[in-house]
């Protein structure tokens, strides 16, 4: 599988916005569903958003619903996470990963490989 590369993180004040990019998404079955995870210090790595291969179905964790939007551009081999109204509790390292379906994607933290992620820091 092609290595996925995350970018777009940074430091913002509460209420600000950031757009993360996950590059390297091809259309192989292992990339049918792509998701963004995040991991704060001393916390587990959690799935916050996911999108299907056509960009027509999305999943959001309750903590980000209405604030984050995931989208996919297969021509550019990229998945994006638009994050608005950021809060200090959104501070974490954000990672992208992919799987054949959402159920398998949810289990990604138990196994599989991860790229370096991108740090998001929200100050109050």
PDB file of C-alpha atoms in Angstrom:
ATOM      1  CA  UNK A   1       0.000   0.000   0.000  1.00  0.00           C
ATOM      2  CA  UNK A   2       1.200   3.490  -0.849  1.00  0.00           C
ATOM      3  CA  UNK A   3       2.320   5.419   2.198  1.00  0.00           C
ATOM      4  CA  UNK A   4      -0.234   7.992   3.233  1.00  0.00           C
ATOM      5  CA  UNK A   5       1.028  11.462   4.091  1.00  0.00           C
ATOM      6  CA  UNK A   6      -0.815  13.884   6.342  1.00  0.00           C
ATOM      7  CA  UNK A   7      -0.333  17.641   6.271  1.00  0.00           C
ATOM      8  CA  UNK A   8      -2.050  20.872   7.228  1.00  0.00           C
ATOM      9  CA  UNK A   9      -1.807  20.824  10.993  1.00  0.00           C
ATOM     10  CA  UNK A  10      -0.700  23.762  13.075  1.00  0.00           C
ATOM     11  CA  UNK A  11      -1.547  26.003  15.988  1.00  0.00           C
ATOM     12  CA  UNK A  12      -4.769  28.011  16.098  1.00  0.00           C
ATOM     13  CA  UNK A  13      -6.885  29.762  18.667  1.00  0.00           C
ATOM     14  CA  UNK A  14     -10.222  28.396  19.759  1.00  0.00           C
ATOM     15  CA  UNK A  15     -12.845  29.083  17.131  1.00  0.00           C
ATOM     16  CA  UNK A  16     -10.341  28.922  14.312  1.00  0.00           C
ATOM     17  CA  UNK A  17     -10.147  26.581  11.344  1.00  0.00           C
ATOM     18  CA  UNK A  18      -7.679  24.224   9.740  1.00  0.00           C
ATOM     19  CA  UNK A  19      -7.794  21.967   6.695  1.00  0.00           C
ATOM     20  CA  UNK A  20      -5.920  18.693   6.831  1.00  0.00           C
ATOM     21  CA  UNK A  21      -4.850  16.755   3.747  1.00  0.00           C
ATOM     22  CA  UNK A  22      -4.202  13.046   3.421  1.00  0.00           C
ATOM     23  CA  UNK A  23      -2.272  12.346   0.230  1.00  0.00           C
ATOM     24  CA  UNK A  24      -1.592   9.058  -1.506  1.00  0.00           C
ATOM     25  CA  UNK A  25      -5.088   7.603  -1.634  1.00  0.00           C
ATOM     26  CA  UNK A  26      -5.391   5.344  -4.653  1.00  0.00           C
ATOM     27  CA  UNK A  27      -8.541   3.438  -5.585  1.00  0.00           C
ATOM     28  CA  UNK A  28      -7.432  -0.008  -4.531  1.00  0.00           C
ATOM     29  CA  UNK A  29      -9.877  -1.998  -2.352  1.00  0.00           C
ATOM     30  CA  UNK A  30      -7.756  -1.291   0.706  1.00  0.00           C
ATOM     31  CA  UNK A  31      -8.608   2.383   0.305  1.00  0.00           C
ATOM     32  CA  UNK A  32     -12.343   2.121  -0.213  1.00  0.00           C
ATOM     33  CA  UNK A  33     -13.011   3.828   3.095  1.00  0.00           C
ATOM     34  CA  UNK A  34     -10.645   6.516   4.354  1.00  0.00           C
ATOM     35  CA  UNK A  35     -10.749   7.977   7.808  1.00  0.00           C
ATOM     36  CA  UNK A  36      -9.162  10.554  10.039  1.00  0.00           C
ATOM     37  CA  UNK A  37      -8.099   9.486  13.509  1.00  0.00           C
ATOM     38  CA  UNK A  38      -6.717  11.546  16.340  1.00  0.00           C
ATOM     39  CA  UNK A  39      -4.704  10.797  19.429  1.00  0.00           C
ATOM     40  CA  UNK A  40      -4.187  13.174  22.321  1.00  0.00           C
ATOM     41  CA  UNK A  41      -1.509  12.533  24.973  1.00  0.00           C
ATOM     42  CA  UNK A  42      -2.420   9.575  27.218  1.00  0.00           C
ATOM     43  CA  UNK A  43      -5.532   8.902  25.138  1.00  0.00           C
ATOM     44  CA  UNK A  44      -6.447   6.199  22.674  1.00  0.00           C
ATOM     45  CA  UNK A  45      -6.398   6.764  18.948  1.00  0.00           C
ATOM     46  CA  UNK A  46     -10.004   7.389  17.893  1.00  0.00           C
ATOM     47  CA  UNK A  47     -11.740   7.589  14.547  1.00  0.00           C
ATOM     48  CA  UNK A  48     -13.341  11.013  14.108  1.00  0.00           C
ATOM     49  CA  UNK A  49     -14.460  10.986  10.462  1.00  0.00           C
ATOM     50  CA  UNK A  50     -14.569   8.675   7.469  1.00  0.00           C
ATOM     51  CA  UNK A  51     -15.657   8.790   3.839  1.00  0.00           C
ATOM     52  CA  UNK A  52     -16.466   6.071   1.313  1.00  0.00           C
ATOM     53  CA  UNK A  53     -14.768   5.589  -2.055  1.00  0.00           C
ATOM     54  CA  UNK A  54     -17.204   7.840  -3.910  1.00  0.00           C
ATOM     55  CA  UNK A  55     -17.352  10.557  -1.313  1.00  0.00           C
ATOM     56  CA  UNK A  56     -21.083  10.009  -0.952  1.00  0.00           C
ATOM     57  CA  UNK A  57     -21.234   8.488   2.527  1.00  0.00           C
ATOM     58  CA  UNK A  58     -19.613   9.928   5.601  1.00  0.00           C
ATOM     59  CA  UNK A  59     -19.207   9.056   9.251  1.00  0.00           C
ATOM     60  CA  UNK A  60     -18.523  11.489  12.105  1.00  0.00           C
ATOM     61  CA  UNK A  61     -17.889  10.988  15.767  1.00  0.00           C
ATOM     62  CA  UNK A  62     -20.376  12.913  17.902  1.00  0.00           C
ATOM     63  CA  UNK A  63     -17.597  15.129  19.222  1.00  0.00           C
ATOM     64  CA  UNK A  64     -16.985  16.677  15.780  1.00  0.00           C
ATOM     65  CA  UNK A  65     -20.412  16.587  14.136  1.00  0.00           C
ATOM     66  CA  UNK A  66     -21.387  19.947  12.715  1.00  0.00           C
ATOM     67  CA  UNK A  67     -17.814  21.267  12.954  1.00  0.00           C
ATOM     68  CA  UNK A  68     -15.688  18.925  10.825  1.00  0.00           C
ATOM     69  CA  UNK A  69     -16.268  17.962   7.199  1.00  0.00           C
ATOM     70  CA  UNK A  70     -14.500  15.126   5.425  1.00  0.00           C
ATOM     71  CA  UNK A  71     -14.237  15.052   1.646  1.00  0.00           C
ATOM     72  CA  UNK A  72     -12.449  13.080  -1.021  1.00  0.00           C
ATOM     73  CA  UNK A  73     -10.934  13.915  -4.410  1.00  0.00           C
ATOM     74  CA  UNK A  74     -10.007  10.674  -6.174  1.00  0.00           C
ATOM     75  CA  UNK A  75      -8.472  12.526  -9.125  1.00  0.00           C
ATOM     76  CA  UNK A  76      -5.996  14.130  -6.729  1.00  0.00           C
ATOM     77  CA  UNK A  77      -5.670  10.983  -4.624  1.00  0.00           C
ATOM     78  CA  UNK A  78      -6.465  12.966  -1.516  1.00  0.00           C
ATOM     79  CA  UNK A  79      -8.854  13.112   1.404  1.00  0.00           C
ATOM     80  CA  UNK A  80      -9.446  16.314   3.314  1.00  0.00           C
ATOM     81  CA  UNK A  81     -10.678  17.196   6.784  1.00  0.00           C
ATOM     82  CA  UNK A  82     -12.041  20.713   7.116  1.00  0.00           C
ATOM     83  CA  UNK A  83     -12.097  21.577  10.803  1.00  0.00           C
ATOM     84  CA  UNK A  84     -14.078  24.627  11.909  1.00  0.00           C
ATOM     85  CA  UNK A  85     -14.875  26.051  15.329  1.00  0.00           C
ATOM     86  CA  UNK A  86     -11.878  24.290  16.788  1.00  0.00           C
ATOM     87  CA  UNK A  87     -11.756  23.727  20.540  1.00  0.00           C
ATOM     88  CA  UNK A  88      -8.857  23.031  22.903  1.00  0.00           C
ATOM     89  CA  UNK A  89     -10.111  19.453  23.261  1.00  0.00           C
ATOM     90  CA  UNK A  90      -9.453  18.953  19.534  1.00  0.00           C
ATOM     91  CA  UNK A  91      -5.734  19.197  20.258  1.00  0.00           C
ATOM     92  CA  UNK A  92      -4.132  15.943  19.104  1.00  0.00           C
ATOM     93  CA  UNK A  93      -2.005  14.327  16.445  1.00  0.00           C
ATOM     94  CA  UNK A  94      -4.234  13.579  13.480  1.00  0.00           C
ATOM     95  CA  UNK A  95      -3.647  10.529  11.296  1.00  0.00           C
ATOM     96  CA  UNK A  96      -5.331   9.165   8.213  1.00  0.00           C
ATOM     97  CA  UNK A  97      -5.770   5.526   7.398  1.00  0.00           C
ATOM     98  CA  UNK A  98      -7.767   3.440   4.973  1.00  0.00           C
ATOM     99  CA  UNK A  99      -9.536   0.094   4.833  1.00  0.00           C
ATOM    100  CA  UNK A 100     -11.931  -1.919   2.748  1.00  0.00           C
ATOM    101  CA  UNK A 101     -14.913  -0.975   4.921  1.00  0.00           C
ATOM    102  CA  UNK A 102     -15.851   1.096   7.963  1.00  0.00           C
ATOM    103  CA  UNK A 103     -15.881  -1.841  10.340  1.00  0.00           C
ATOM    104  CA  UNK A 104     -12.312  -2.727   9.412  1.00  0.00           C
ATOM    105  CA  UNK A 105     -11.292   0.917   9.631  1.00  0.00           C
ATOM    106  CA  UNK A 106     -12.568   1.116  13.215  1.00  0.00           C
ATOM    107  CA  UNK A 107     -10.161  -1.700  14.099  1.00  0.00           C
ATOM    108  CA  UNK A 108      -7.168   0.011  12.511  1.00  0.00           C
ATOM    109  CA  UNK A 109      -5.735   1.186  15.872  1.00  0.00           C
ATOM    110  CA  UNK A 110      -5.368  -2.468  16.870  1.00  0.00           C
ATOM    111  CA  UNK A 111      -3.047  -3.249  13.999  1.00  0.00           C
ATOM    112  CA  UNK A 112      -1.760  -1.997  10.708  1.00  0.00           C
ATOM    113  CA  UNK A 113       0.745   0.678   9.866  1.00  0.00           C
ATOM    114  CA  UNK A 114       0.544   4.398  10.485  1.00  0.00           C
ATOM    115  CA  UNK A 115       2.276   7.382   9.027  1.00  0.00           C
ATOM    116  CA  UNK A 116       3.626  10.240  11.141  1.00  0.00           C
ATOM    117  CA  UNK A 117       0.461  12.279  11.434  1.00  0.00           C
ATOM    118  CA  UNK A 118       0.089  16.020  11.743  1.00  0.00           C
ATOM    119  CA  UNK A 119      -0.123  17.948  15.008  1.00  0.00           C
ATOM    120  CA  UNK A 120      -3.126  20.167  15.693  1.00  0.00           C
ATOM    121  CA  UNK A 121      -2.916  22.474  18.698  1.00  0.00           C
ATOM    122  CA  UNK A 122      -5.849  24.653  19.737  1.00  0.00           C
ATOM    123  CA  UNK A 123      -5.269  27.276  22.380  1.00  0.00           C
ATOM    124  CA  UNK A 124      -7.981  28.849  24.497  1.00  0.00           C
TER     125      UNK A 124
END
